[in-house]
Coordinates of N, CA, C and O in Angstrom, one line a residue:
X1 N 0.4 -1.1 0.0 CA -0.3 0.1 -0.2 C 1.0 1.4 -0.2 O 0.7 2.5 -1.0
X2 N 1.7 1.2 0.9 CA 2.6 2.4 1.0 C 3.8 2.7 -0.3 O 3.5 4.2 -1.0
X3 N 3.7 1.6 -1.2 CA 5.0 2.0 -1.9 C 3.3 2.5 -3.5 O 3.9 3.3 -3.6
X4 N 2.7 2.0 -3.6 CA 1.8 2.6 -4.6 C 1.5 3.9 -4.2 O 1.2 5.5 -5.0
X5 N 0.9 4.6 -2.7 CA 0.3 5.2 -2.3 C 1.5 6.5 -2.8 O 1.3 7.8 -2.8
X6 N 2.7 6.4 -1.7 CA 4.0 7.0 -2.2 C 4.2 7.4 -3.5 O 4.6 8.7 -4.3
X7 N 4.4 6.2 -4.9 CA 4.2 6.8 -5.7 C 3.3 7.8 -6.6 O 3.6 8.6 -7.8
X8 N 1.8 7.6 -5.9 CA 0.7 8.3 -6.7 C 1.1 9.5 -5.9 O 0.6 10.4 -6.9
X9 N 1.7 9.7 -4.6 CA 1.6 11.0 -4.3 C 3.0 11.9 -5.0 O 2.7 13.0 -5.3
X10 N 3.5 11.1 -5.5 CA 5.1 12.1 -6.0 C 4.6 12.6 -7.4 O 4.9 13.5 -8.0
X11 N 4.2 11.3 -8.2 CA 3.4 11.9 -9.6 C 2.4 12.9 -9.5 O 2.0 13.8 -10.2
X12 N 1.5 12.6 -8.4 CA 0.5 13.9 -8.5 C 1.4 15.2 -7.9 O 0.5 16.1 -8.5
X13 N 2.0 15.0 -7.2 CA 2.8 16.3 -6.9 C 3.8 16.9 -8.2 O 3.5 18.0 -8.6
X14 N 3.8 16.2 -8.9 CA 4.6 16.3 -10.2 C 3.7 16.8 -11.2 O 3.7 17.8 -11.7
X15 N 2.5 16.2 -11.4 CA 1.6 16.9 -12.3 C 1.1 18.5 -11.8 O 0.5 19.3 -12.8
X16 N 1.0 18.5 -10.6 CA 0.6 19.5 -9.9 C 1.5 20.8 -10.1 O 1.0 22.0 -10.0
X17 N 2.4 20.6 -9.9 CA 3.9 21.6 -10.2 C 4.1 21.6 -11.4 O 4.8 23.1 -11.5
X18 N 4.4 20.9 -12.6 CA 5.1 21.2 -13.7 C 3.7 20.5 -14.8 O 3.5 19.9 -15.1
X19 N 4.1 21.8 -15.5 CA 3.2 21.6 -16.9 C 3.9 20.3 -17.8 O 2.8 19.7 -18.4
X20 N 4.9 20.4 -17.8 CA 5.5 19.1 -18.8 C 4.9 17.7 -18.3 O 4.5 17.0 -18.7
X21 N 5.2 17.8 -16.8 CA 4.7 15.8 -16.3 C 2.7 16.4 -16.2 O 2.6 15.1 -16.5
X22 N 2.7 17.3 -16.1 CA 0.9 17.5 -16.4 C 0.5 16.7 -18.0 O -0.3 16.2 -17.8
X23 N 1.3 17.3 -19.0 CA 1.0 17.0 -20.0 C 1.7 15.4 -20.6 O 0.8 15.0 -21.6
X24 N 2.8 15.3 -19.5 CA 3.0 13.3 -20.0 C 2.3 12.1 -19.3 O 2.0 11.6 -19.6
X25 N 1.9 12.8 -17.7 CA 1.5 12.0 -16.9 C 0.0 12.3 -16.7 O -0.1 10.6 -16.3
X26 N -0.2 13.0 -16.7 CA -2.0 13.3 -16.4 C -2.6 12.0 -17.5 O -3.8 11.3 -17.0
X27 N -2.2 12.1 -19.1 CA -3.1 10.9 -19.6 C -3.0 10.0 -19.1 O -3.6 9.0 -19.1
X28 N -1.5 9.3 -18.7 CA -1.3 8.1 -18.5 C -2.2 7.8 -16.9 O -2.6 6.4 -16.9
X29 N -2.1 8.6 -16.3 CA -2.9 8.4 -15.1 C -4.5 8.3 -15.3 O -5.0 7.7 -14.9
X30 N -4.8 9.1 -16.1 CA -6.1 9.0 -16.5 C -6.5 7.5 -17.1 O -7.6 7.3 -17.2
X31 N -5.4 7.1 -18.0 CA -5.5 5.9 -18.5 C -5.8 4.7 -17.4 O -6.1 3.9 -18.0
X32 N -4.8 4.8 -16.5 CA -5.2 3.8 -15.7 C -6.1 3.6 -14.4 O -6.3 2.8 -14.5
X33 N -6.4 5.2 -14.1 CA -7.3 4.9 -13.0 C -8.8 4.0 -13.4 O -9.1 3.3 -12.8
X34 N -9.4 4.2 -14.8 CA -10.9 3.2 -14.9 C -10.4 1.5 -15.3 O -11.3 1.3 -15.3
X35 N -9.0 1.3 -15.0 CA -8.8 -0.1 -15.3 C -9.1 -0.9 -14.0 O -8.9 -0.5 -12.8
X36 N -10.2 -2.3 -13.8 CA -10.7 -2.8 -12.8 C -9.1 -3.4 -12.2 O -8.8 -4.1 -12.8
X37 N -8.8 -3.0 -11.2 CA -7.3 -3.4 -10.7 C -7.4 -4.7 -10.4 O -6.6 -5.6 -10.6
X38 N -8.9 -5.6 -10.0 CA -8.5 -6.8 -9.6 C -8.3 -7.7 -10.9 O -8.0 -8.5 -11.0
X39 N -8.8 -6.7 -12.1 CA -8.4 -7.8 -13.5 C -6.8 -7.5 -13.9 O -6.2 -8.5 -14.5
X40 N -6.1 -7.3 -13.1 CA -4.8 -7.5 -13.2 C -4.5 -8.1 -12.5 O -3.2 -8.8 -12.7
X41 N -5.0 -8.7 -11.5 CA -4.4 -9.6 -10.6 C -3.9 -10.8 -11.5 O -2.8 -11.3 -11.0
X42 N -4.4 -11.5 -12.5 CA -3.8 -12.8 -12.8 C -2.9 -12.7 -13.6 O -1.7 -13.4 -13.7
X43 N -2.5 -11.1 -14.2 CA -1.4 -10.8 -15.0 C 0.2 -10.4 -13.6 O 1.0 -11.0 -14.3
X44 N -0.7 -9.8 -12.6 CA 0.6 -9.9 -11.8 C 1.3 -11.5 -11.3 O 2.0 -11.5 -10.7
X45 N -0.1 -12.4 -10.7 CA 0.1 -13.7 -10.7 C 1.2 -14.1 -11.7 O 2.4 -14.7 -11.1
X46 N 0.7 -14.2 -12.9 CA 2.1 -14.6 -14.0 C 3.2 -13.9 -13.9 O 4.2 -14.8 -14.0
X47 N 3.3 -13.0 -13.2 CA 4.9 -12.1 -13.2 C 5.3 -12.4 -12.2 O 6.8 -12.9 -12.0
X48 N 4.3 -12.4 -11.2 CA 5.5 -12.6 -9.8 C 5.0 -13.7 -8.8 O 5.8 -13.5 -8.3
X49 N 4.4 -14.5 -9.2 CA 4.0 -15.5 -8.8 C 2.9 -15.6 -8.1 O 2.0 -14.7 -8.0
X50 N 2.5 -16.9 -7.6 CA 1.1 -16.8 -6.4 C 1.7 -16.4 -4.9 O 1.0 -16.3 -4.4
X51 N 2.8 -16.0 -4.8 CA 3.0 -15.4 -3.5 C 2.4 -14.2 -2.9 O 2.0 -13.3 -3.8
X52 N 3.4 -13.6 -2.1 CA 3.2 -12.1 -1.8 C 3.2 -11.0 -2.7 O 2.7 -10.0 -2.7
X53 N 4.3 -11.3 -3.6 CA 4.7 -10.2 -4.6 C 3.7 -9.8 -5.3 O 3.0 -8.9 -5.5
X54 N 2.5 -10.6 -6.1 CA 1.3 -10.4 -6.7 C 0.4 -9.7 -6.3 O -0.3 -8.8 -6.4
X55 N 0.5 -10.0 -4.3 CA -0.6 -8.8 -3.7 C -0.1 -8.0 -3.9 O -0.7 -7.0 -3.7
X56 N 1.2 -7.8 -3.5 CA 2.0 -6.5 -3.2 C 1.5 -5.6 -4.3 O 1.1 -4.2 -4.4
X57 N 1.8 -6.3 -5.7 CA 1.8 -5.9 -6.6 C 0.3 -5.1 -7.1 O 0.2 -3.6 -7.5
X58 N -0.6 -5.9 -7.1 CA -2.1 -5.7 -6.8 C -2.2 -4.2 -6.1 O -2.9 -3.1 -6.9
X59 N -2.2 -4.6 -5.1 CA -2.4 -3.5 -4.1 C -1.8 -1.8 -4.5 O -2.7 -1.1 -4.7
X60 N -0.4 -2.2 -4.7 CA 0.3 -1.1 -5.1 C -0.2 -0.5 -6.3 O -0.5 0.7 -6.3
X61 N -0.7 -1.0 -7.4 CA -1.3 -0.6 -8.4 C -2.7 -0.1 -8.5 O -2.8 1.0 -9.0
X62 N -3.2 -0.8 -7.7 CA -4.8 -0.5 -6.7 C -4.7 1.0 -6.6 O -5.8 2.4 -6.9
X63 N -3.9 1.7 -5.6 CA -3.9 2.7 -4.7 C -3.3 3.6 -5.7 O -3.1 5.1 -4.8
X64 N -2.3 3.4 -6.9 CA -1.6 4.4 -7.2 C -2.2 5.9 -7.7 O -2.2 6.5 -7.5
X65 N -3.6 5.6 -8.7 CA -4.1 6.6 -8.9 C -5.0 6.9 -8.3 O -4.8 8.4 -8.8
X66 N -5.6 6.4 -7.1 CA -6.6 7.5 -6.4 C -5.4 8.8 -5.7 O -5.6 9.6 -5.4
X67 N -4.2 7.9 -5.1 CA -3.2 9.1 -4.5 C -3.2 10.0 -5.5 O -2.8 10.8 -5.0
X68 N -2.6 9.8 -6.8 CA -2.3 10.6 -7.6 C -3.0 11.6 -8.0 O -2.7 12.6 -8.0
X69 N -4.5 10.9 -8.1 CA -5.5 12.3 -8.7 C -5.7 13.1 -7.2 O -6.1 14.5 -7.3
X70 N -5.5 12.4 -6.2 CA -5.9 13.1 -4.7 C -4.8 14.2 -4.5 O -5.1 15.4 -4.5
X71 N -3.5 13.7 -5.0 CA -2.5 15.0 -4.9 C -2.5 15.9 -6.1 O -2.1 16.9 -5.3
X72 N -2.6 15.6 -7.1 CA -2.9 16.6 -8.1 C -4.0 17.3 -7.4 O -3.9 18.9 -7.8
X73 N -5.0 16.8 -7.3 CA -6.2 17.8 -7.2 C -5.9 18.9 -5.7 O -6.0 19.8 -5.6
X74 N -4.9 18.0 -4.6 CA -4.7 19.4 -3.9 C -3.8 20.1 -4.0 O -3.9 21.3 -3.8
X75 N -3.0 19.6 -4.5 CA -1.8 20.9 -5.4 C -2.6 21.6 -5.8 O -2.4 23.0 -6.0
X76 N -3.4 21.5 -6.8 CA -4.2 22.4 -8.1 C -4.8 22.9 -7.1 O -5.1 24.3 -7.7
X77 N -5.2 22.7 -6.1 CA -6.3 23.6 -5.4 C -5.4 24.6 -4.1 O -6.3 25.7 -3.6
X78 N -4.2 24.7 -3.9 CA -3.5 25.8 -3.4 C -3.6 26.7 -4.2 O -3.3 26.9 -5.5
X79 N -3.9 27.9 -3.5 CA -3.8 29.4 -3.7 C -3.2 29.7 -4.6 O -1.7 30.1 -3.5
X80 N -2.8 30.1 -5.3 CA -1.8 30.3 -6.7 C -0.5 31.9 -6.1 O -0.1 32.2 -6.2
X81 N -1.9 32.8 -5.4 CA -1.4 34.3 -4.8 C -0.1 34.0 -3.8 O 0.3 34.5 -3.5
X82 N -0.3 32.6 -2.9 CA 0.8 32.6 -2.0 C 1.6 31.7 -2.5 O 2.7 32.6 -2.1
X83 N 1.6 31.3 -3.6 CA 2.8 30.7 -4.4 C 3.4 32.1 -4.7 O 4.3 32.2 -4.8
X84 N 3.1 32.5 -5.5 CA 3.5 33.9 -6.2 C 4.4 34.8 -5.2 O 5.3 35.3 -5.0
X85 N 3.3 34.6 -4.2 CA 3.8 35.8 -3.2 C 5.6 35.2 -2.6 O 6.2 35.9 -2.0
X86 N 5.3 34.0 -2.2 CA 6.4 33.5 -1.7 C 7.7 33.5 -3.0 O 8.7 33.6 -2.5
X87 N 7.2 33.2 -4.3 CA 8.1 33.3 -5.1 C 8.7 34.7 -5.2 O 9.9 35.0 -5.4
X88 N 8.1 35.9 -4.8 CA 8.7 37.3 -4.8 C 9.1 37.9 -3.7 O 9.9 38.5 -3.5
X89 N 9.2 37.0 -2.5 CA 10.0 37.1 -1.4 C 11.3 36.2 -1.2 O 12.0 35.9 -0.8
X90 N 11.1 35.8 -2.5 CA 13.0 35.0 -2.8 C 13.1 33.4 -2.2 O 13.9 32.7 -2.3
X91 N 11.5 32.8 -2.0 CA 12.1 31.7 -1.4 C 12.2 30.7 -2.4 O 11.8 30.1 -3.4
X92 N 12.6 29.6 -1.7 CA 13.1 28.7 -3.0 C 12.0 27.5 -3.3 O 11.2 27.4 -2.4
X93 N 12.4 27.3 -4.9 CA 11.3 26.4 -4.5 C 10.6 24.9 -3.7 O 9.9 24.6 -3.3
X94 N 11.7 24.3 -3.0 CA 11.9 23.0 -2.0 C 10.9 24.0 -0.9 O 10.1 23.2 -0.1
X95 N 11.3 25.3 -0.7 CA 10.6 25.8 0.5 C 9.1 26.0 0.1 O 8.3 25.8 1.1
X96 N 8.8 26.5 -1.1 CA 8.0 26.9 -1.5 C 6.7 25.7 -0.9 O 5.5 25.5 -0.8
X97 N 7.4 24.4 -1.8 CA 6.6 23.2 -1.4 C 6.3 22.7 -0.3 O 5.1 22.5 -0.1
X98 N 7.5 23.0 0.7 CA 7.3 22.2 1.5 C 6.5 23.2 2.7 O 5.6 22.7 3.8
X99 N 6.7 24.5 2.8 CA 5.8 25.4 3.7 C 4.0 26.0 2.9 O 3.6 26.4 3.4
X100 N 3.9 25.5 1.8 CA 2.8 26.3 1.0 C 1.8 25.4 0.8 O 0.8 24.6 0.8
X101 N 2.7 24.4 -0.6 CA 2.0 23.4 -1.1 C 1.5 22.2 -0.3 O 0.5 21.8 -0.3
X102 N 2.4 21.6 0.6 CA 2.1 20.4 1.2 C 1.3 20.6 2.1 O 0.3 20.0 2.4
X103 N 0.9 22.2 2.7 CA 0.1 21.8 3.9 C -1.2 22.2 3.4 O -2.5 22.0 3.7
X104 N -1.1 23.2 2.2 CA -2.7 23.0 1.6 C -3.2 22.2 0.7 O -4.0 21.6 0.2
X105 N -2.3 21.1 0.5 CA -2.5 19.6 -0.4 C -3.2 18.7 0.7 O -3.5 18.0 0.2
X106 N -2.4 19.1 2.1 CA -3.0 18.0 2.8 C -4.4 17.1 2.8 O -4.5 15.9 3.0
X107 N -5.0 18.0 3.6 CA -6.6 17.4 3.4 C -6.6 16.7 2.5 O -7.5 15.5 2.2
X108 N -6.5 17.2 1.0 CA -6.7 16.2 -0.1 C -6.1 14.7 0.3 O -6.5 13.7 -0.4
X109 N -4.5 15.0 0.1 CA -3.8 14.1 0.9 C -4.2 12.6 1.6 O -4.3 11.7 1.2
X110 N -4.5 13.6 2.5 CA -5.5 12.7 3.6 C -6.8 12.1 3.0 O -7.0 10.6 3.7
X111 N -7.7 12.6 2.4 CA -8.6 11.9 1.9 C -8.8 10.9 1.0 O -8.9 9.9 0.8
X112 N -7.3 10.9 0.2 CA -6.8 10.3 -1.1 C -6.4 9.0 0.2 O -6.3 7.8 -0.4
X113 N -5.9 9.0 0.9 CA -5.2 7.9 1.7 C -6.4 7.1 2.2 O -6.6 5.9 2.5
X114 N -7.7 7.8 2.8 CA -8.6 7.1 3.2 C -9.3 6.2 2.1 O -9.4 4.8 2.4
X115 N -9.4 6.8 1.0 CA -9.9 6.3 0.0 C -8.9 4.8 -0.4 O -9.2 3.7 -0.8
X116 N -7.6 4.9 -0.3 CA -6.8 4.2 -0.9 C -6.8 3.0 0.1 O -6.4 2.0 -0.6
X117 N -6.5 3.3 1.3 CA -6.7 2.5 2.2 C -8.1 1.4 1.9 O -7.5 0.4 2.4
X118 N -8.8 2.0 1.5 CA -10.1 1.2 1.5 C -10.3 0.3 0.0 O -10.2 -1.0 0.3
X119 N -9.7 0.7 -0.8 CA -9.2 0.1 -2.0 C -8.5 -1.1 -1.2 O -8.3 -2.3 -2.2
X120 N -6.9 -0.9 -0.8 CA -5.9 -1.4 -0.5 C -6.7 -2.9 0.1 O -6.6 -4.0 -0.2
X121 N -7.4 -2.6 1.0 CA -8.5 -3.9 1.7 C -9.0 -4.5 1.5 O -9.3 -5.6 1.0
X122 N -9.7 -4.1 0.1 CA -10.5 -4.9 -0.9 C -10.1 -5.7 -1.9 O -9.8 -7.1 -2.2
X123 N -8.7 -4.7 -2.2 CA -8.1 -5.6 -3.4 C -7.0 -6.8 -2.7 O -6.8 -7.8 -3.0
X124 N -6.5 -6.7 -1.2 CA -5.8 -7.7 -0.4 C -6.7 -8.6 -0.3 O -6.6 -10.2 -0.7
X125 N -8.1 -8.5 0.3 CA -9.0 -9.5 0.0 C -9.4 -10.5 -0.9 O -9.1 -11.5 -1.3
X126 N -9.5 -9.5 -2.2 CA -9.9 -10.3 -3.6 C -8.9 -11.0 -3.6 O -9.0 -12.2 -4.3
X127 N -7.4 -10.4 -3.6 CA -6.6 -11.3 -3.9 C -6.1 -12.5 -3.2 O -5.5 -13.5 -3.6
X128 N -6.0 -12.7 -2.0 CA -6.7 -13.5 -1.3 C -7.1 -14.7 -1.6 O -7.3 -15.9 -1.1
X129 N -8.5 -14.5 -1.9 CA -9.4 -15.2 -2.4 C -9.1 -15.9 -3.7 O -9.5 -16.9 -4.0
X130 N -8.3 -15.0 -4.6 CA -8.0 -16.2 -5.8 C -6.7 -16.4 -6.0 O -6.3 -17.6 -6.2
X131 N -5.5 -15.7 -5.4 CA -4.6 -16.4 -4.9 C -3.5 -16.6 -3.4 O -2.3 -16.7 -3.6
X132 N -4.3 -17.3 -3.3 CA -4.0 -17.5 -1.4 C -4.5 -18.8 -0.8 O -5.8 -19.1 -1.1
X133 N -3.8 -19.6 0.0 CA -4.5 -20.7 0.7 C -5.2 -20.1 2.0 O -5.5 -20.4 3.1
X134 N -4.3 -19.1 2.5 CA -4.4 -18.3 4.3 C -4.9 -16.9 4.0 O -4.6 -16.6 2.7
X135 N -5.7 -16.4 5.0 CA -5.8 -15.2 5.3 C -7.2 -15.1 5.2 O -8.5 -16.1 4.9
X136 N -7.6 -13.7 5.5 CA -8.9 -13.3 5.5 C -10.2 -13.7 4.3 O -11.1 -14.1 3.9
X137 N -8.9 -13.4 3.0 CA -10.0 -13.7 1.9 C -10.4 -14.9 1.5 O -11.5 -15.1 1.1
X138 N -9.1 -15.9 1.7 CA -9.6 -17.3 1.7 C -10.5 -17.7 2.7 O -11.1 -18.7 2.3
X139 N -10.5 -17.5 3.8 CA -11.3 -18.0 4.6 C -12.8 -17.3 4.2 O -13.7 -18.2 4.3
X140 N -13.1 -16.1 4.1 CA -14.5 -15.6 3.6 C -15.1 -16.5 2.1 O -15.7 -17.0 2.2
X141 N -13.8 -17.0 1.2 CA -14.2 -17.7 0.2 C -14.4 -19.0 0.6 O -15.5 -19.9 -0.2
X142 N -13.7 -19.9 1.3 CA -14.3 -21.0 1.7 C -15.3 -21.4 2.1 O -16.1 -22.3 2.0
X143 N -15.5 -20.4 3.0 CA -16.9 -20.4 3.9 C -18.2 -20.3 3.4 O -18.8 -21.1 3.4
X144 N -18.1 -19.3 2.3 CA -19.1 -19.3 1.4 C -19.2 -20.2 0.8 O -20.1 -20.5 0.1
X145 N -18.2 -21.3 0.0 CA -18.3 -21.9 -0.6 C -19.0 -23.5 -0.3 O -19.6 -24.1 -0.9
X146 N -18.5 -23.4 1.3 CA -19.5 -25.0 2.1 C -20.3 -24.2 2.8 O -20.9 -24.9 4.1
X147 N -20.8 -22.8 2.5 CA -22.1 -22.4 3.1 C -21.7 -22.5 4.5 O -22.7 -22.6 5.5
X148 N -20.8 -21.9 5.5 CA -20.5 -22.0 6.6 C -20.5 -20.1 6.9 O -19.7 -19.5 7.0
X149 N -22.0 -20.1 7.4 CA -22.3 -18.6 7.7 C -21.2 -18.2 8.7 O -20.9 -17.2 8.6
X150 N -21.0 -19.2 9.6 CA -20.9 -18.5 11.3 C -18.9 -17.8 10.5 O -18.9 -16.7 11.2
X151 N -18.4 -19.0 9.9 CA -17.1 -18.1 9.6 C -17.1 -16.9 8.2 O -16.2 -16.5 8.5
X152 N -18.2 -17.4 7.8 CA -18.3 -16.2 6.5 C -18.7 -14.8 7.5 O -18.3 -13.7 6.9
X153 N -19.3 -14.9 8.4 CA -19.7 -13.6 9.0 C -18.2 -13.3 9.9 O -18.1 -11.8 10.1
X154 N -17.7 -14.2 10.3 CA -16.4 -13.9 11.4 C -15.7 -13.0 10.5 O -14.6 -12.3 10.9
X155 N -15.0 -13.7 9.1 CA -14.7 -13.0 8.2 C -14.9 -11.9 7.8 O -13.8 -10.6 8.3
X156 N -16.1 -11.3 7.4 CA -16.6 -10.2 7.1 C -16.3 -9.2 8.1 O -15.7 -7.9 8.2
X157 N -16.7 -9.8 9.8 CA -16.3 -8.6 10.8 C -15.0 -8.3 10.7 O -14.5 -7.0 11.2
X158 N -14.0 -9.3 10.3 CA -12.6 -9.2 10.8 C -12.0 -8.2 9.6 O -11.5 -7.1 9.8
X159 N -13.1 -8.2 8.5 CA -12.8 -7.3 7.4 C -12.7 -5.7 8.2 O -12.3 -4.9 7.5
X160 N -14.2 -6.1 8.4 CA -14.8 -4.1 9.4 C -13.9 -3.8 10.4 O -13.8 -2.4 9.8
X161 N -13.4 -4.6 11.3 CA -12.6 -4.2 11.8 C -11.3 -3.9 11.6 O -10.8 -2.8 12.0
X162 N -10.4 -4.5 10.4 CA -9.5 -3.8 9.7 C -10.2 -2.5 9.2 O -9.1 -1.2 9.4
X163 N -11.1 -2.6 8.6 CA -11.5 -1.6 7.9 C -11.8 -0.2 8.5 O -10.9 0.9 8.5
X164 N -12.0 -0.2 10.3 CA -12.3 1.0 11.5 C -10.9 0.7 11.6 O -10.8 2.2 12.1
X165 N -10.1 -0.2 11.9 CA -9.0 0.5 12.8 C -8.3 1.5 11.8 O -7.1 2.3 12.0
X166 N -7.9 1.0 10.2 CA -7.2 1.9 9.2 C -7.8 3.7 9.4 O -7.3 4.3 9.4
X167 N -9.5 3.2 9.4 CA -9.9 4.8 9.7 C -9.5 5.2 10.5 O -9.5 7.0 10.9
X168 N -9.4 5.1 11.8 CA -9.1 5.6 13.3 C -7.7 6.0 12.9 O -7.4 7.3 13.4
X169 N -6.8 5.3 12.1 CA -5.4 5.7 12.2 C -5.1 7.2 11.2 O -4.6 8.2 11.9
X170 N -5.9 6.9 10.0 CA -5.8 8.4 9.3 C -6.5 9.3 10.1 O -6.0 10.4 9.8
X171 N -7.8 9.1 10.8 CA -8.5 10.4 11.9 C -7.3 10.6 12.8 O -7.3 12.4 12.4
X172 N -6.5 9.8 13.3 CA -5.6 10.3 14.0 C -4.4 11.3 13.3 O -4.3 12.3 14.1
X173 N -3.9 10.7 12.1 CA -3.2 11.6 11.5 C -3.7 12.8 11.0 O -2.8 13.7 11.0
X174 N -4.9 12.7 10.7 CA -5.9 14.0 10.5 C -5.6 15.2 11.6 O -5.7 16.4 11.3
X175 N -6.0 14.6 12.9 CA -5.6 15.5 13.9 C -4.5 16.2 14.2 O -4.3 17.3 14.5
X176 N -3.9 15.7 13.9 CA -1.9 15.7 14.1 C -1.4 16.7 13.0 O -1.2 17.8 13.2
X177 N -2.0 16.2 11.8 CA -1.3 16.9 10.8 C -2.0 18.4 10.2 O -1.5 19.2 9.3
X178 N -3.5 18.2 10.6 CA -4.1 19.5 10.5 C -4.7 20.6 11.7 O -5.8 21.0 11.6
X179 N -4.1 20.3 12.6 CA -4.8 21.0 13.7 C -4.7 22.3 13.5 O -4.8 23.0 14.0
X180 N -3.7 22.8 12.6 CA -3.7 24.6 12.3 C -5.5 24.6 11.7 O -5.2 26.1 11.6
X181 N -5.9 24.1 11.2 CA -7.2 24.2 10.6 C -8.4 24.7 11.8 O -8.6 24.3 12.7

């Protein structure tokens, strides 16, 4: 999840800050976004095998586009007069990004992280259903096939608890990172 999200943030910032990156990378991100990510799992299994690597690749691919779009949207929403004012005072570009663009884009980044985390859980579950013998996804699939509703409900509750835990972690990050609002 982290690799795909970090790559998405980096590409989103590049798109938001550079017209060259916007003209080259934005069409690529736009083309990747509508691809059903779970449809890529068989290809990742062929490339990386039935182990953990194919799951990681699926999740990284799945969270990349939402994070890139969220980062681009956040950077694009930063007030350009603040950036021009910082430039007129001679602030170096990296300080402008660190002190103006990043805090201004942070709400969008955290929203993207919330969405990407949910997508990551969904893709992990689907990957475990298709290419694993262990894990919550495999448990849910096996329980569903064998009509074991108790195990099926337990698996769904575990996934729900995982989703709530991730949401709480992101909420804590929001409170700490956005306390200036």
